[in-house]
Tab-separated table of C-alpha atoms in Angstrom:
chain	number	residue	atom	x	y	z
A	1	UNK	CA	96.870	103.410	80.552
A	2	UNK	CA	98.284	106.638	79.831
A	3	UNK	CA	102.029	107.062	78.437
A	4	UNK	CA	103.600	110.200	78.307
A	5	UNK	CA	107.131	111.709	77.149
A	6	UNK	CA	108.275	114.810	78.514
A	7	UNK	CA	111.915	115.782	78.031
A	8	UNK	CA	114.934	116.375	80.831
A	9	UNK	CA	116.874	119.699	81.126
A	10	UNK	CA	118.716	119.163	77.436
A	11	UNK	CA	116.059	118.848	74.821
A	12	UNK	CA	118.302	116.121	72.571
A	13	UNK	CA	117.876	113.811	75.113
A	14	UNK	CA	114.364	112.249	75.736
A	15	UNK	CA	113.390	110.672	78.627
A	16	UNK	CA	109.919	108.891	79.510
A	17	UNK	CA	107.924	109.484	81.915
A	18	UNK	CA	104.810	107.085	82.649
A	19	UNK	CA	101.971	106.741	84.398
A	20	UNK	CA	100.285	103.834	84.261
A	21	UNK	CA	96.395	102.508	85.623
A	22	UNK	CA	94.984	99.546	86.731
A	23	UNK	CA	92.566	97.472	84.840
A	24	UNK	CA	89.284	98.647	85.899
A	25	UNK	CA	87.069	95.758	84.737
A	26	UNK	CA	87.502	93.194	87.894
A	27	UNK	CA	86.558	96.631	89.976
A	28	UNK	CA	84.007	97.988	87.534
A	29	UNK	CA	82.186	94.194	88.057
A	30	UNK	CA	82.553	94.209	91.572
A	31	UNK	CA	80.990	97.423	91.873
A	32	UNK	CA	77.978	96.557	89.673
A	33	UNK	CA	76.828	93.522	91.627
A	34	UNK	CA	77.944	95.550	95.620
A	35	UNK	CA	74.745	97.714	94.224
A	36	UNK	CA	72.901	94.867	93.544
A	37	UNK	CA	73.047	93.392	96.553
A	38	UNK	CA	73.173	96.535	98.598
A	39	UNK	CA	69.717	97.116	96.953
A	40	UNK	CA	68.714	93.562	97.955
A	41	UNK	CA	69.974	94.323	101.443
A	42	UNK	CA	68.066	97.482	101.916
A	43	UNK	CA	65.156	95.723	100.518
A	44	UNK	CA	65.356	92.968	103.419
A	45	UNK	CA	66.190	95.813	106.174
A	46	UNK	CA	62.594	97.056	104.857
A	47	UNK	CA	60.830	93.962	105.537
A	48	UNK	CA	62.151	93.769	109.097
A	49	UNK	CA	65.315	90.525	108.018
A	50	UNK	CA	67.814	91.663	110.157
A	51	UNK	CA	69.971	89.639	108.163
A	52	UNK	CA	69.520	92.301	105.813
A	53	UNK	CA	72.258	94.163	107.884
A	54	UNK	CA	75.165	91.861	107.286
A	55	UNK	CA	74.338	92.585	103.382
A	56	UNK	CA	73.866	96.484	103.927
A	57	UNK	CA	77.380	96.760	105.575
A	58	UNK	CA	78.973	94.002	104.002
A	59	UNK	CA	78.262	95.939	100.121
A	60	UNK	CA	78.594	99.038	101.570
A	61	UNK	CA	82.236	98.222	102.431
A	62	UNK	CA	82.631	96.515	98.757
A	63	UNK	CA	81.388	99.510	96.970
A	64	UNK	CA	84.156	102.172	98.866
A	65	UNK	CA	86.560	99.684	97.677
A	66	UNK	CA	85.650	99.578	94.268
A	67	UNK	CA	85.667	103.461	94.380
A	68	UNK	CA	88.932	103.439	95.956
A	69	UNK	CA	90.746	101.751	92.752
A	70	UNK	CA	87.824	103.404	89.622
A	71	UNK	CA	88.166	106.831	90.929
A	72	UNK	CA	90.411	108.862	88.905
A	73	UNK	CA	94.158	109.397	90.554
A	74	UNK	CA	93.106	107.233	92.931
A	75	UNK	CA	95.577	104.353	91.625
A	76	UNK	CA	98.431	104.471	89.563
A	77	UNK	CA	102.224	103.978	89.319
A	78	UNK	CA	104.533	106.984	87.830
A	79	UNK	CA	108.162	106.708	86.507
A	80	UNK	CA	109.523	109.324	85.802
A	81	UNK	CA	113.307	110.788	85.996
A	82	UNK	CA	112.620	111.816	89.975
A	83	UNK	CA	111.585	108.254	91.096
A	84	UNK	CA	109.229	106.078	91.207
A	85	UNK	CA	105.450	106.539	93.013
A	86	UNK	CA	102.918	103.754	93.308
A	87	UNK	CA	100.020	105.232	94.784
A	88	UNK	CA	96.793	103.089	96.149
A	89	UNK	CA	93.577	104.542	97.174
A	90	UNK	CA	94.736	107.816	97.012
A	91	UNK	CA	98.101	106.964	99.048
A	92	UNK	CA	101.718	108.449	97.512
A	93	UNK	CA	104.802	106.469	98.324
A	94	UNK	CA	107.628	107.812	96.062
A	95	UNK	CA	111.227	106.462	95.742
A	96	UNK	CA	113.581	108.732	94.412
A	97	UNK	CA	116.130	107.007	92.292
A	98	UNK	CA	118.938	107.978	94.963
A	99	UNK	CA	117.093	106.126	97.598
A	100	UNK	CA	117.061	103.149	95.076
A	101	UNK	CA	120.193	100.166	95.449
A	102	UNK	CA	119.056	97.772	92.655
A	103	UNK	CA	115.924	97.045	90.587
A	104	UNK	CA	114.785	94.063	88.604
A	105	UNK	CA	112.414	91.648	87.552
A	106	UNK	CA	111.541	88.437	89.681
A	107	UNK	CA	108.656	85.595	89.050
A	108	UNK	CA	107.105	83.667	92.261
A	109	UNK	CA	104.620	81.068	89.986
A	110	UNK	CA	103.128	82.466	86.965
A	111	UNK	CA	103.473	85.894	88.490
A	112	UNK	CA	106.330	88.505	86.996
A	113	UNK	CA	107.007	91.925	88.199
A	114	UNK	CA	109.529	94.415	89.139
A	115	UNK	CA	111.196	94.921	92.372
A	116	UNK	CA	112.952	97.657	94.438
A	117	UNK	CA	115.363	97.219	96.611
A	118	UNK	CA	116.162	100.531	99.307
A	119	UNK	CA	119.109	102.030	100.442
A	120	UNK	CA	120.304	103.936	103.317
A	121	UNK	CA	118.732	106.820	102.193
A	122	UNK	CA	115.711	105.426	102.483
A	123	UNK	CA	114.364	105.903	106.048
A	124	UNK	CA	110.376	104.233	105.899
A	125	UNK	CA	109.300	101.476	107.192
A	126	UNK	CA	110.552	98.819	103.693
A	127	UNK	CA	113.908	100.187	105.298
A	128	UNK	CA	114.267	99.425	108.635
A	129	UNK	CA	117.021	96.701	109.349
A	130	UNK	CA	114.976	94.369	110.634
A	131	UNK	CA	112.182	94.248	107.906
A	132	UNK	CA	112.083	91.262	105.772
A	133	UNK	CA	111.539	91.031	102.615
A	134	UNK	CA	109.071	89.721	100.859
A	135	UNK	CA	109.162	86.397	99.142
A	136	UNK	CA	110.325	88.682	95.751
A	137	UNK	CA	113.627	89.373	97.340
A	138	UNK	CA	112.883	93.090	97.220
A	139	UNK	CA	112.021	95.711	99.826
A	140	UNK	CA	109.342	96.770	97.395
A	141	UNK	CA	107.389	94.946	94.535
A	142	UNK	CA	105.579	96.876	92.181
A	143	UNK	CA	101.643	96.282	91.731
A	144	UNK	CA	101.007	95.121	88.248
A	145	UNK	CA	99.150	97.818	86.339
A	146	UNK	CA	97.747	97.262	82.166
A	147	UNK	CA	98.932	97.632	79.115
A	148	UNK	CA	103.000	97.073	80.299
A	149	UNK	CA	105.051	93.839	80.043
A	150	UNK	CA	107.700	94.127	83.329
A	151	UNK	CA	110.259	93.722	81.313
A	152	UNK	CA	109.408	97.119	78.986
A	153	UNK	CA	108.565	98.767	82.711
A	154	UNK	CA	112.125	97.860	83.876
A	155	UNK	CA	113.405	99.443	80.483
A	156	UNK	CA	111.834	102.281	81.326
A	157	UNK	CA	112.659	102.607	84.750
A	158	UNK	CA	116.615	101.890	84.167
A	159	UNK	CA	116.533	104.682	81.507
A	160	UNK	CA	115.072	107.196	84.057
A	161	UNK	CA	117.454	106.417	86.572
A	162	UNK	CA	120.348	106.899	84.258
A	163	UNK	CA	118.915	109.851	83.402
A	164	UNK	CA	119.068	111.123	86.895
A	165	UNK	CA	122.766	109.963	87.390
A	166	UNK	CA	122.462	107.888	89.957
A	167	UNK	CA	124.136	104.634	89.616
A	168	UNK	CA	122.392	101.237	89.088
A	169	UNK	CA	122.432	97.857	90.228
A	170	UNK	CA	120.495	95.048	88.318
């Protein structure tokens, strides 16, 4: 996790930006045992088990996935006074704070994170009239990323979009 303050137009005033990173260790694990049995798989291929195959392509396809959340700036989420961008496996999606209506916190079981809901402004696809959302009640949930509680992450987030001056629902 990496936490960062940088400061708006008027220096008295402070306001955060973040970026935060998943935790790497469930990837990091799956990675080490993809090469293990990628190894194991090329090993079979070599003694003419075609079912060697099926374990070739099958870690093969594990291993670009680990690399697609361990490489660096490959995953994150930023908040920062422009918006908000959640990027996954080296895909952007920013939402400026005057494409944002309301943001909060909502719990489905034992799991607690923050939503977004979308404007008009907004014109992707979490936007189009017939879209539903999900079972959050937001247009857009944010992936859960270490070392910060939701409810400090909606702190932070409410104080940037104040700072930008667009008005807030909660």
């Amino acid at each position: 996790m990496t936490e960062q303050n940088t400061q708006q137009q008027d220096p008295s005033f402070e306001v955060p930006t973040l970026r935060l990173t998943p935790d790497l260790t469930r990837s990091i694990i799956v990675l080490v045992f993809s090469v293990i049995f990628l190894a194991a798989g090329i090993e079979m291929v070599g003694q003419g088990n075609m079912a060697g195959w099926f374990l070739v392509t099958l870690f093969t396809l594990s291993i670009i996935a680990s690399l697609s959340v361990i490489l660096p700036g490959a995953c994150y989420l930023e908040v920062d006074p422009a918006g908000v961008t959640v990027a996954s496996g080296f895909r952007r999606k920013t939402y400026r704070w005057d494409q944002v209506e309301r943001i909060g916190l909502f719990e489905i079981g034992m799991i607690r994170r923050v939503g977004v809901d979308l404007n008009k402004r907004y014109t992707g696809p979490e936007r189009v009239p017939n879209y539903d959302k999900s079972a959050s009640g937001f247009h857009v949930a944010l992936p859960p990323m270490s070392g910060m509680e939701p409810e400090k992450l909606l702190d932070v987030m409410q104080q940037c979009m104040k700072a930008s001056g667009v008005e807030m629902k909660v």
